[in-house]
Amino acid sequence: MKLYAPSTIKDIREKHGFNFSKNLGQNFLVDKNIIDQIIDESYITEDDLVIEIGPGVGVLTAEAAQRAKKVVAVEIDTSLIPILEETLAEFDNVTVINRDILKTDLKEIVDEYGTGGGVKIIGNLPYYITTPIIMKILEDDVKVDSITIMMQKEVADRIKASPGSKIYGALSAAVQYYCTIEQIATAPKEVFVPRPKVDSAVLRLDVRKEAPIELLDEKTFFRCIKCGFEQRRKTLLNSLGGTGLTKDELRQVLDDAGIDPVRRIETLDLQELADLANSMTKFTDR
Ligand code: SAM
Protein backbone atom coordinates (compact mmCIF):
# COMPACT_ATOMS: atom_id res chain seq x y z
CA MET A 1 0.00 0.00 0.00
CA LYS A 2 1.37 3.41 -0.95
CA LEU A 3 0.55 5.20 2.29
CA TYR A 4 1.57 8.56 0.87
CA ALA A 5 -0.75 8.36 -2.15
CA PRO A 6 -3.55 10.94 -1.97
CA SER A 7 -6.01 8.15 -2.89
CA THR A 8 -4.86 6.07 0.14
CA ILE A 9 -5.29 9.03 2.45
CA LYS A 10 -8.75 9.63 0.95
CA ASP A 11 -9.68 5.96 1.55
CA ILE A 12 -8.40 6.12 5.14
CA ARG A 13 -10.41 9.27 5.78
CA GLU A 14 -13.59 7.69 4.42
CA LYS A 15 -13.12 4.39 6.25
CA HIS A 16 -12.37 5.98 9.62
CA GLY A 17 -14.44 9.13 9.25
CA PHE A 18 -11.25 11.11 9.81
CA ASN A 19 -11.21 14.87 9.26
CA PHE A 20 -8.04 16.96 9.02
CA SER A 21 -7.60 19.28 11.96
CA LYS A 22 -6.28 22.70 11.04
CA ASN A 23 -5.72 23.44 14.74
CA LEU A 24 -3.35 20.49 15.02
CA GLY A 25 -1.35 21.57 11.97
CA GLN A 26 -2.32 18.49 9.97
CA ASN A 27 -0.73 18.73 6.54
CA PHE A 28 0.18 15.21 5.48
CA LEU A 29 2.99 14.40 3.08
CA VAL A 30 1.97 12.93 -0.27
CA ASP A 31 5.29 13.12 -2.10
CA LYS A 32 7.58 10.11 -2.03
CA ASN A 33 10.68 12.11 -2.98
CA ILE A 34 10.48 14.40 -0.01
CA ILE A 35 9.67 11.49 2.32
CA ASP A 36 12.77 9.67 1.02
CA GLN A 37 14.89 12.78 1.43
CA ILE A 38 13.86 13.20 5.08
CA ILE A 39 14.55 9.54 5.81
CA ASP A 40 17.81 9.29 3.81
CA GLU A 41 19.21 12.49 5.27
CA SER A 42 18.45 11.49 8.84
CA TYR A 43 21.03 8.69 8.43
CA ILE A 44 19.05 6.19 10.46
CA THR A 45 20.96 2.98 11.16
CA GLU A 46 19.69 -0.43 12.22
CA ASP A 47 20.86 0.20 15.80
CA ASP A 48 18.97 3.45 16.23
CA LEU A 49 15.97 4.51 18.24
CA VAL A 50 13.92 6.96 16.16
CA ILE A 51 11.49 9.28 17.88
CA GLU A 52 8.93 10.73 15.49
CA ILE A 53 6.89 13.83 16.30
CA GLY A 54 3.36 13.73 14.86
CA PRO A 55 3.19 10.61 12.66
CA GLY A 56 -0.17 11.49 11.05
CA VAL A 57 -1.13 8.34 9.09
CA GLY A 58 2.44 7.04 9.37
CA VAL A 59 4.16 7.88 6.07
CA LEU A 60 7.52 8.69 7.69
CA THR A 61 7.00 6.14 10.47
CA ALA A 62 6.72 3.23 8.04
CA GLU A 63 9.91 4.21 6.23
CA ALA A 64 11.82 4.76 9.49
CA ALA A 65 10.63 1.41 10.83
CA GLN A 66 12.33 -0.35 7.91
CA ARG A 67 15.70 1.15 8.84
CA ALA A 68 15.73 1.60 12.63
CA LYS A 69 15.77 -0.88 15.46
CA LYS A 70 12.91 0.89 17.18
CA VAL A 71 10.54 3.74 16.33
CA VAL A 72 8.47 5.59 18.92
CA ALA A 73 5.92 7.97 17.39
CA VAL A 74 4.19 10.59 19.54
CA GLU A 75 0.81 11.69 18.18
CA ILE A 76 -1.63 13.98 19.98
CA ASP A 77 -4.71 13.24 17.86
CA THR A 78 -6.61 10.30 19.37
CA SER A 79 -8.57 9.77 16.15
CA LEU A 80 -5.31 8.88 14.35
CA ILE A 81 -4.43 6.07 16.78
CA PRO A 82 -6.69 3.34 15.27
CA ILE A 83 -5.54 4.46 11.82
CA LEU A 84 -1.88 4.08 12.79
CA GLU A 85 -2.61 0.65 14.27
CA GLU A 86 -3.78 -0.38 10.82
CA THR A 87 -1.20 1.38 8.64
CA LEU A 88 1.73 0.24 10.78
CA ALA A 89 0.40 -3.26 11.58
CA GLU A 90 3.22 -5.01 9.71
CA PHE A 91 5.93 -3.46 11.92
CA ASP A 92 6.67 -4.99 15.30
CA ASN A 93 9.29 -2.35 16.13
CA VAL A 94 6.90 0.64 16.29
CA THR A 95 5.23 2.04 19.42
CA VAL A 96 2.71 4.87 19.07
CA ILE A 97 2.20 7.07 22.10
CA ASN A 98 -1.00 9.15 22.17
CA ARG A 99 0.30 12.29 23.83
CA ASP A 100 1.17 15.95 23.37
CA ILE A 101 4.87 16.12 22.45
CA LEU A 102 5.25 19.28 24.55
CA LYS A 103 4.13 17.31 27.61
CA THR A 104 6.21 14.25 26.81
CA ASP A 105 9.37 13.43 28.74
CA LEU A 106 11.82 12.54 25.98
CA LYS A 107 14.31 11.22 28.51
CA GLU A 108 11.72 8.69 29.67
CA ILE A 109 11.24 7.53 26.08
CA VAL A 110 14.99 7.11 25.61
CA ASP A 111 15.28 5.29 28.97
CA GLU A 112 12.41 2.95 28.15
CA TYR A 113 13.01 2.30 24.45
CA GLY A 114 16.71 3.12 23.98
CA THR A 115 18.46 0.51 21.85
CA GLY A 116 22.01 1.18 22.95
CA GLY A 117 22.55 2.77 19.53
CA GLY A 118 21.91 6.33 18.41
CA VAL A 119 18.81 8.43 18.99
CA LYS A 120 17.40 10.34 16.01
CA ILE A 121 14.38 12.60 16.06
CA ILE A 122 12.37 13.08 12.87
CA GLY A 123 9.12 14.78 11.99
CA ASN A 124 7.03 16.86 9.69
CA LEU A 125 6.23 19.28 12.47
CA PRO A 126 2.84 20.75 13.28
CA TYR A 127 3.67 24.32 12.29
CA TYR A 128 1.71 26.04 15.07
CA ILE A 129 4.28 24.83 17.62
CA THR A 130 7.52 24.50 15.63
CA THR A 131 9.62 26.74 17.87
CA PRO A 132 8.42 25.34 21.23
CA ILE A 133 9.07 21.80 19.98
CA ILE A 134 12.63 22.61 18.87
CA MET A 135 13.40 24.46 22.09
CA LYS A 136 11.96 21.64 24.18
CA ILE A 137 14.14 19.02 22.47
CA LEU A 138 17.25 21.14 22.94
CA GLU A 139 16.57 22.24 26.50
CA ASP A 140 15.41 18.81 27.71
CA ASP A 141 19.06 17.81 27.66
CA VAL A 142 18.22 14.41 26.22
CA LYS A 143 20.95 12.47 24.44
CA VAL A 144 19.93 12.92 20.80
CA ASP A 145 22.27 12.67 17.82
CA SER A 146 20.22 14.54 15.25
CA ILE A 147 16.87 16.17 14.61
CA THR A 148 15.61 16.06 11.02
CA ILE A 149 12.47 18.10 10.69
CA MET A 150 10.19 19.76 8.18
CA MET A 151 9.06 23.24 9.15
CA GLN A 152 7.89 26.52 7.61
CA LYS A 153 10.65 27.85 5.35
CA GLU A 154 10.52 31.15 7.20
CA VAL A 155 11.41 29.43 10.50
CA ALA A 156 14.20 27.44 8.81
CA ASP A 157 15.59 30.73 7.47
CA ARG A 158 15.51 32.24 10.97
CA ILE A 159 17.30 29.24 12.46
CA LYS A 160 20.09 29.50 9.86
CA ALA A 161 20.39 33.30 10.01
CA SER A 162 23.73 34.98 10.73
CA PRO A 163 24.35 37.73 13.30
CA GLY A 164 23.58 41.16 11.91
CA SER A 165 20.71 39.90 9.76
CA LYS A 166 17.20 41.12 10.51
CA ILE A 167 15.94 37.59 11.09
CA TYR A 168 18.73 36.52 13.47
CA GLY A 169 17.10 36.00 16.84
CA ALA A 170 16.94 33.99 20.06
CA LEU A 171 15.97 30.86 18.10
CA SER A 172 18.99 31.21 15.76
CA ALA A 173 21.39 31.68 18.68
CA ALA A 174 19.92 28.81 20.70
CA VAL A 175 19.90 26.30 17.83
CA GLN A 176 23.36 27.37 16.65
CA TYR A 177 24.65 26.91 20.18
CA TYR A 178 23.38 23.33 20.41
CA CYS A 179 23.68 22.15 16.80
CA THR A 180 25.26 22.43 13.42
CA ILE A 181 22.62 23.03 10.78
CA GLU A 182 22.13 21.53 7.34
CA GLN A 183 19.23 22.42 5.06
CA ILE A 184 18.44 19.25 3.16
CA ALA A 185 15.39 20.23 1.14
CA THR A 186 12.82 22.85 0.40
CA ALA A 187 9.26 21.81 -0.26
CA PRO A 188 6.46 23.58 -2.10
CA LYS A 189 2.89 23.53 -0.79
CA GLU A 190 1.96 20.84 -3.36
CA VAL A 191 3.71 18.04 -1.43
CA PHE A 192 1.06 18.21 1.33
CA VAL A 193 -2.61 17.35 1.71
CA PRO A 194 -4.26 19.65 2.60
CA ARG A 195 -1.89 22.30 1.25
CA PRO A 196 -0.49 24.74 3.81
CA LYS A 197 -0.37 28.47 3.07
CA VAL A 198 3.43 28.64 3.22
CA ASP A 199 6.46 26.94 1.70
CA SER A 200 8.47 24.54 3.83
CA ALA A 201 12.03 23.37 4.35
CA VAL A 202 13.73 20.40 5.96
CA LEU A 203 16.66 20.96 8.28
CA ARG A 204 18.91 18.41 9.89
CA LEU A 205 20.22 19.66 13.21
CA ASP A 206 23.25 17.63 14.27
CA VAL A 207 23.59 18.00 18.00
CA ARG A 208 27.12 19.10 18.87
CA LYS A 209 29.21 16.77 21.02
CA GLU A 210 31.05 19.81 22.37
CA ALA A 211 29.68 23.30 22.93
CA PRO A 212 31.10 25.86 20.45
CA ILE A 213 31.47 28.43 23.23
CA GLU A 214 32.30 28.13 26.90
CA LEU A 215 29.43 29.13 29.18
CA LEU A 216 29.70 29.56 32.93
CA ASP A 217 25.95 29.15 33.26
CA GLU A 218 23.64 28.09 30.40
CA LYS A 219 20.55 29.50 32.12
CA THR A 220 22.04 32.99 32.23
CA PHE A 221 22.93 32.70 28.53
CA PHE A 222 19.35 31.83 27.61
CA ARG A 223 17.95 34.54 29.90
CA CYS A 224 20.20 37.08 28.18
CA ILE A 225 19.22 36.14 24.65
CA LYS A 226 15.54 35.91 25.54
CA CYS A 227 15.47 39.37 27.14
CA GLY A 228 17.75 40.92 24.55
CA PHE A 229 15.89 39.72 21.48
CA GLU A 230 12.48 40.56 22.93
CA GLN A 231 13.58 44.20 22.58
CA ARG A 232 15.95 43.71 19.68
CA ARG A 233 15.64 47.25 18.29
CA LYS A 234 16.92 48.78 21.53
CA THR A 235 20.55 49.17 22.51
CA LEU A 236 21.94 46.48 24.82
CA LEU A 237 21.85 48.85 27.76
CA ASN A 238 18.08 49.20 27.31
CA SER A 239 17.16 45.77 25.98
CA LEU A 240 18.76 43.84 28.83
CA GLY A 241 16.66 45.56 31.51
CA GLY A 242 14.50 42.44 31.72
CA THR A 243 17.40 40.53 33.29
CA GLY A 244 16.74 42.43 36.52
CA LEU A 245 20.02 44.38 36.55
CA THR A 246 20.06 48.16 36.85
CA LYS A 247 21.55 50.31 34.09
CA ASP A 248 24.67 50.93 36.13
CA GLU A 249 25.10 47.22 36.73
CA LEU A 250 24.53 46.51 33.04
CA ARG A 251 27.12 49.14 32.09
CA GLN A 252 29.59 47.30 34.30
CA VAL A 253 28.65 43.88 32.85
CA LEU A 254 29.00 45.15 29.26
CA ASP A 255 32.25 46.90 30.07
CA ASP A 256 33.69 43.70 31.61
CA ALA A 257 32.61 41.79 28.49
CA GLY A 258 34.25 44.40 26.24
CA ILE A 259 30.96 45.08 24.45
CA ASP A 260 29.83 48.57 23.48
CA PRO A 261 26.51 49.25 25.32
CA VAL A 262 25.04 51.08 22.32
CA ARG A 263 25.16 47.95 20.17
CA ARG A 264 22.03 45.91 19.58
CA ILE A 265 21.87 42.25 20.52
CA GLU A 266 21.23 41.20 16.91
CA THR A 267 24.81 42.26 16.01
CA LEU A 268 26.46 39.95 18.55
CA ASP A 269 27.90 36.65 17.35
CA LEU A 270 27.81 33.50 19.49
CA GLN A 271 31.15 34.25 21.14
CA GLU A 272 30.07 37.78 22.06
CA LEU A 273 26.76 36.48 23.42
CA ALA A 274 28.78 34.04 25.54
CA ASP A 275 31.08 36.85 26.74
CA LEU A 276 28.03 38.87 27.71
CA ALA A 277 26.36 35.98 29.55
CA ASN A 278 29.58 34.99 31.33
CA SER A 279 30.18 38.55 32.43
CA MET A 280 26.62 38.66 33.78
CA THR A 281 27.11 35.33 35.60
CA LYS A 282 30.33 36.61 37.21
CA PHE A 283 28.63 39.87 38.19
CA THR A 284 25.59 38.24 39.80
CA ASP A 285 27.79 35.64 41.57
CA ARG A 286 29.89 38.36 43.19
N1 SAM B 1 4.05 12.96 9.78
C1 SAM B 1 2.82 13.12 9.06
C2 SAM B 1 3.11 13.41 7.61
O1 SAM B 1 4.22 13.91 7.35
O2 SAM B 1 2.27 13.19 6.76
C3 SAM B 1 1.91 14.20 9.66
C4 SAM B 1 2.55 15.57 9.76
S1 SAM B 1 1.42 16.84 10.23
C5 SAM B 1 2.25 18.26 9.59
C6 SAM B 1 1.70 17.08 11.97
C7 SAM B 1 1.26 15.93 12.87
O3 SAM B 1 1.54 16.30 14.22
C8 SAM B 1 -0.23 15.63 12.83
O4 SAM B 1 -0.41 14.24 12.80
C9 SAM B 1 -0.78 16.21 14.14
O5 SAM B 1 -1.93 15.57 14.61
C10 SAM B 1 0.42 15.99 15.05
N2 SAM B 1 0.47 16.92 16.21
C11 SAM B 1 0.00 18.19 16.29
N3 SAM B 1 0.26 18.73 17.49
C12 SAM B 1 0.93 17.76 18.19
C13 SAM B 1 1.46 17.70 19.52
N4 SAM B 1 1.37 18.76 20.36
N5 SAM B 1 2.04 16.56 19.92
C14 SAM B 1 2.14 15.49 19.08
N6 SAM B 1 1.65 15.48 17.82
C15 SAM B 1 1.06 16.61 17.38
Coordinates of C-alpha atoms and ligand atoms in Angstrom, one line a residue:
M1 CA 0.0 0.0 0.0
K2 CA 1.4 3.4 -0.9
L3 CA 0.5 5.2 2.3
Y4 CA 1.6 8.6 0.9
A5 CA -0.7 8.4 -2.1
P6 CA -3.5 10.9 -2.0
S7 CA -6.0 8.2 -2.9
T8 CA -4.9 6.1 0.1
I9 CA -5.3 9.0 2.4
K10 CA -8.8 9.6 1.0
D11 CA -9.7 6.0 1.6
I12 CA -8.4 6.1 5.1
R13 CA -10.4 9.3 5.8
E14 CA -13.6 7.7 4.4
K15 CA -13.1 4.4 6.2
H16 CA -12.4 6.0 9.6
G17 CA -14.4 9.1 9.2
F18 CA -11.2 11.1 9.8
N19 CA -11.2 14.9 9.3
F20 CA -8.0 17.0 9.0
S21 CA -7.6 19.3 12.0
K22 CA -6.3 22.7 11.0
N23 CA -5.7 23.4 14.7
L24 CA -3.3 20.5 15.0
G25 CA -1.4 21.6 12.0
Q26 CA -2.3 18.5 10.0
N27 CA -0.7 18.7 6.5
F28 CA 0.2 15.2 5.5
L29 CA 3.0 14.4 3.1
V30 CA 2.0 12.9 -0.3
D31 CA 5.3 13.1 -2.1
K32 CA 7.6 10.1 -2.0
N33 CA 10.7 12.1 -3.0
I34 CA 10.5 14.4 0.0
I35 CA 9.7 11.5 2.3
D36 CA 12.8 9.7 1.0
Q37 CA 14.9 12.8 1.4
I38 CA 13.9 13.2 5.1
I39 CA 14.6 9.5 5.8
D40 CA 17.8 9.3 3.8
E41 CA 19.2 12.5 5.3
S42 CA 18.4 11.5 8.8
Y43 CA 21.0 8.7 8.4
I44 CA 19.0 6.2 10.5
T45 CA 21.0 3.0 11.2
E46 CA 19.7 -0.4 12.2
D47 CA 20.9 0.2 15.8
D48 CA 19.0 3.5 16.2
L49 CA 16.0 4.5 18.2
V50 CA 13.9 7.0 16.2
I51 CA 11.5 9.3 17.9
E52 CA 8.9 10.7 15.5
I53 CA 6.9 13.8 16.3
G54 CA 3.4 13.7 14.9
P55 CA 3.2 10.6 12.7
G56 CA -0.2 11.5 11.0
V57 CA -1.1 8.3 9.1
G58 CA 2.4 7.0 9.4
V59 CA 4.2 7.9 6.1
L60 CA 7.5 8.7 7.7
T61 CA 7.0 6.1 10.5
A62 CA 6.7 3.2 8.0
E63 CA 9.9 4.2 6.2
A64 CA 11.8 4.8 9.5
A65 CA 10.6 1.4 10.8
Q66 CA 12.3 -0.4 7.9
R67 CA 15.7 1.1 8.8
A68 CA 15.7 1.6 12.6
K69 CA 15.8 -0.9 15.5
K70 CA 12.9 0.9 17.2
V71 CA 10.5 3.7 16.3
V72 CA 8.5 5.6 18.9
A73 CA 5.9 8.0 17.4
V74 CA 4.2 10.6 19.5
E75 CA 0.8 11.7 18.2
I76 CA -1.6 14.0 20.0
D77 CA -4.7 13.2 17.9
T78 CA -6.6 10.3 19.4
S79 CA -8.6 9.8 16.1
L80 CA -5.3 8.9 14.3
I81 CA -4.4 6.1 16.8
P82 CA -6.7 3.3 15.3
I83 CA -5.5 4.5 11.8
L84 CA -1.9 4.1 12.8
E85 CA -2.6 0.7 14.3
E86 CA -3.8 -0.4 10.8
T87 CA -1.2 1.4 8.6
L88 CA 1.7 0.2 10.8
A89 CA 0.4 -3.3 11.6
E90 CA 3.2 -5.0 9.7
F91 CA 5.9 -3.5 11.9
D92 CA 6.7 -5.0 15.3
N93 CA 9.3 -2.3 16.1
V94 CA 6.9 0.6 16.3
T95 CA 5.2 2.0 19.4
V96 CA 2.7 4.9 19.1
I97 CA 2.2 7.1 22.1
N98 CA -1.0 9.1 22.2
R99 CA 0.3 12.3 23.8
D100 CA 1.2 15.9 23.4
I101 CA 4.9 16.1 22.4
L102 CA 5.3 19.3 24.5
K103 CA 4.1 17.3 27.6
T104 CA 6.2 14.2 26.8
D105 CA 9.4 13.4 28.7
L106 CA 11.8 12.5 26.0
K107 CA 14.3 11.2 28.5
E108 CA 11.7 8.7 29.7
I109 CA 11.2 7.5 26.1
V110 CA 15.0 7.1 25.6
D111 CA 15.3 5.3 29.0
E112 CA 12.4 3.0 28.2
Y113 CA 13.0 2.3 24.5
G114 CA 16.7 3.1 24.0
T115 CA 18.5 0.5 21.9
G116 CA 22.0 1.2 23.0
G117 CA 22.6 2.8 19.5
G118 CA 21.9 6.3 18.4
V119 CA 18.8 8.4 19.0
K120 CA 17.4 10.3 16.0
I121 CA 14.4 12.6 16.1
I122 CA 12.4 13.1 12.9
G123 CA 9.1 14.8 12.0
N124 CA 7.0 16.9 9.7
L125 CA 6.2 19.3 12.5
P126 CA 2.8 20.7 13.3
Y127 CA 3.7 24.3 12.3
Y128 CA 1.7 26.0 15.1
I129 CA 4.3 24.8 17.6
T130 CA 7.5 24.5 15.6
T131 CA 9.6 26.7 17.9
P132 CA 8.4 25.3 21.2
I133 CA 9.1 21.8 20.0
I134 CA 12.6 22.6 18.9
M135 CA 13.4 24.5 22.1
K136 CA 12.0 21.6 24.2
I137 CA 14.1 19.0 22.5
L138 CA 17.2 21.1 22.9
E139 CA 16.6 22.2 26.5
D140 CA 15.4 18.8 27.7
D141 CA 19.1 17.8 27.7
V142 CA 18.2 14.4 26.2
K143 CA 21.0 12.5 24.4
V144 CA 19.9 12.9 20.8
D145 CA 22.3 12.7 17.8
S146 CA 20.2 14.5 15.2
I147 CA 16.9 16.2 14.6
T148 CA 15.6 16.1 11.0
I149 CA 12.5 18.1 10.7
M150 CA 10.2 19.8 8.2
M151 CA 9.1 23.2 9.1
Q152 CA 7.9 26.5 7.6
K153 CA 10.7 27.8 5.3
E154 CA 10.5 31.1 7.2
V155 CA 11.4 29.4 10.5
A156 CA 14.2 27.4 8.8
D157 CA 15.6 30.7 7.5
R158 CA 15.5 32.2 11.0
I159 CA 17.3 29.2 12.5
K160 CA 20.1 29.5 9.9
A161 CA 20.4 33.3 10.0
S162 CA 23.7 35.0 10.7
P163 CA 24.4 37.7 13.3
G164 CA 23.6 41.2 11.9
S165 CA 20.7 39.9 9.8
K166 CA 17.2 41.1 10.5
I167 CA 15.9 37.6 11.1
Y168 CA 18.7 36.5 13.5
G169 CA 17.1 36.0 16.8
A170 CA 16.9 34.0 20.1
L171 CA 16.0 30.9 18.1
S172 CA 19.0 31.2 15.8
A173 CA 21.4 31.7 18.7
A174 CA 19.9 28.8 20.7
V175 CA 19.9 26.3 17.8
Q176 CA 23.4 27.4 16.6
Y177 CA 24.7 26.9 20.2
Y178 CA 23.4 23.3 20.4
C179 CA 23.7 22.2 16.8
T180 CA 25.3 22.4 13.4
I181 CA 22.6 23.0 10.8
E182 CA 22.1 21.5 7.3
Q183 CA 19.2 22.4 5.1
I184 CA 18.4 19.2 3.2
A185 CA 15.4 20.2 1.1
T186 CA 12.8 22.9 0.4
A187 CA 9.3 21.8 -0.3
P188 CA 6.5 23.6 -2.1
K189 CA 2.9 23.5 -0.8
E190 CA 2.0 20.8 -3.4
V191 CA 3.7 18.0 -1.4
F192 CA 1.1 18.2 1.3
V193 CA -2.6 17.4 1.7
P194 CA -4.3 19.7 2.6
R195 CA -1.9 22.3 1.2
P196 CA -0.5 24.7 3.8
K197 CA -0.4 28.5 3.1
V198 CA 3.4 28.6 3.2
D199 CA 6.5 26.9 1.7
S200 CA 8.5 24.5 3.8
A201 CA 12.0 23.4 4.4
V202 CA 13.7 20.4 6.0
L203 CA 16.7 21.0 8.3
R204 CA 18.9 18.4 9.9
L205 CA 20.2 19.7 13.2
D206 CA 23.3 17.6 14.3
V207 CA 23.6 18.0 18.0
R208 CA 27.1 19.1 18.9
K209 CA 29.2 16.8 21.0
E210 CA 31.0 19.8 22.4
A211 CA 29.7 23.3 22.9
P212 CA 31.1 25.9 20.5
I213 CA 31.5 28.4 23.2
E214 CA 32.3 28.1 26.9
L215 CA 29.4 29.1 29.2
L216 CA 29.7 29.6 32.9
D217 CA 26.0 29.1 33.3
E218 CA 23.6 28.1 30.4
K219 CA 20.6 29.5 32.1
T220 CA 22.0 33.0 32.2
F221 CA 22.9 32.7 28.5
F222 CA 19.3 31.8 27.6
R223 CA 18.0 34.5 29.9
C224 CA 20.2 37.1 28.2
I225 CA 19.2 36.1 24.6
K226 CA 15.5 35.9 25.5
C227 CA 15.5 39.4 27.1
G228 CA 17.8 40.9 24.6
F229 CA 15.9 39.7 21.5
E230 CA 12.5 40.6 22.9
Q231 CA 13.6 44.2 22.6
R232 CA 15.9 43.7 19.7
R233 CA 15.6 47.2 18.3
K234 CA 16.9 48.8 21.5
T235 CA 20.6 49.2 22.5
L236 CA 21.9 46.5 24.8
L237 CA 21.9 48.9 27.8
N238 CA 18.1 49.2 27.3
S239 CA 17.2 45.8 26.0
L240 CA 18.8 43.8 28.8
G241 CA 16.7 45.6 31.5
G242 CA 14.5 42.4 31.7
T243 CA 17.4 40.5 33.3
G244 CA 16.7 42.4 36.5
L245 CA 20.0 44.4 36.6
T246 CA 20.1 48.2 36.9
K247 CA 21.6 50.3 34.1
D248 CA 24.7 50.9 36.1
E249 CA 25.1 47.2 36.7
L250 CA 24.5 46.5 33.0
R251 CA 27.1 49.1 32.1
Q252 CA 29.6 47.3 34.3
V253 CA 28.6 43.9 32.8
L254 CA 29.0 45.1 29.3
D255 CA 32.2 46.9 30.1
D256 CA 33.7 43.7 31.6
A257 CA 32.6 41.8 28.5
G258 CA 34.2 44.4 26.2
I259 CA 31.0 45.1 24.4
D260 CA 29.8 48.6 23.5
P261 CA 26.5 49.3 25.3
V262 CA 25.0 51.1 22.3
R263 CA 25.2 48.0 20.2
R264 CA 22.0 45.9 19.6
I265 CA 21.9 42.2 20.5
E266 CA 21.2 41.2 16.9
T267 CA 24.8 42.3 16.0
L268 CA 26.5 39.9 18.6
D269 CA 27.9 36.7 17.3
L270 CA 27.8 33.5 19.5
Q271 CA 31.2 34.2 21.1
E272 CA 30.1 37.8 22.1
L273 CA 26.8 36.5 23.4
A274 CA 28.8 34.0 25.5
D275 CA 31.1 36.9 26.7
L276 CA 28.0 38.9 27.7
A277 CA 26.4 36.0 29.5
N278 CA 29.6 35.0 31.3
S279 CA 30.2 38.5 32.4
M280 CA 26.6 38.7 33.8
T281 CA 27.1 35.3 35.6
K282 CA 30.3 36.6 37.2
F283 CA 28.6 39.9 38.2
T284 CA 25.6 38.2 39.8
D285 CA 27.8 35.6 41.6
R286 CA 29.9 38.4 43.2
Ligands
SAM1 N1 4.0 13.0 9.8 C1 2.8 13.1 9.1 C2 3.1 13.4 7.6 O1 4.2 13.9 7.3 O2 2.3 13.2 6.8 C3 1.9 14.2 9.7 C4 2.5 15.6 9.8 S1 1.4 16.8 10.2 C5 2.2 18.3 9.6 C6 1.7 17.1 12.0 C7 1.3 15.9 12.9 O3 1.5 16.3 14.2 C8 -0.2 15.6 12.8 O4 -0.4 14.2 12.8 C9 -0.8 16.2 14.1 O5 -1.9 15.6 14.6 C10 0.4 16.0 15.1 N2 0.5 16.9 16.2 C11 0.0 18.2 16.3 N3 0.3 18.7 17.5 C12 0.9 17.8 18.2 C13 1.5 17.7 19.5 N4 1.4 18.8 20.4 N5 2.0 16.6 19.9 C14 2.1 15.5 19.1 N6 1.7 15.5 17.8 C15 1.1 16.6 17.4

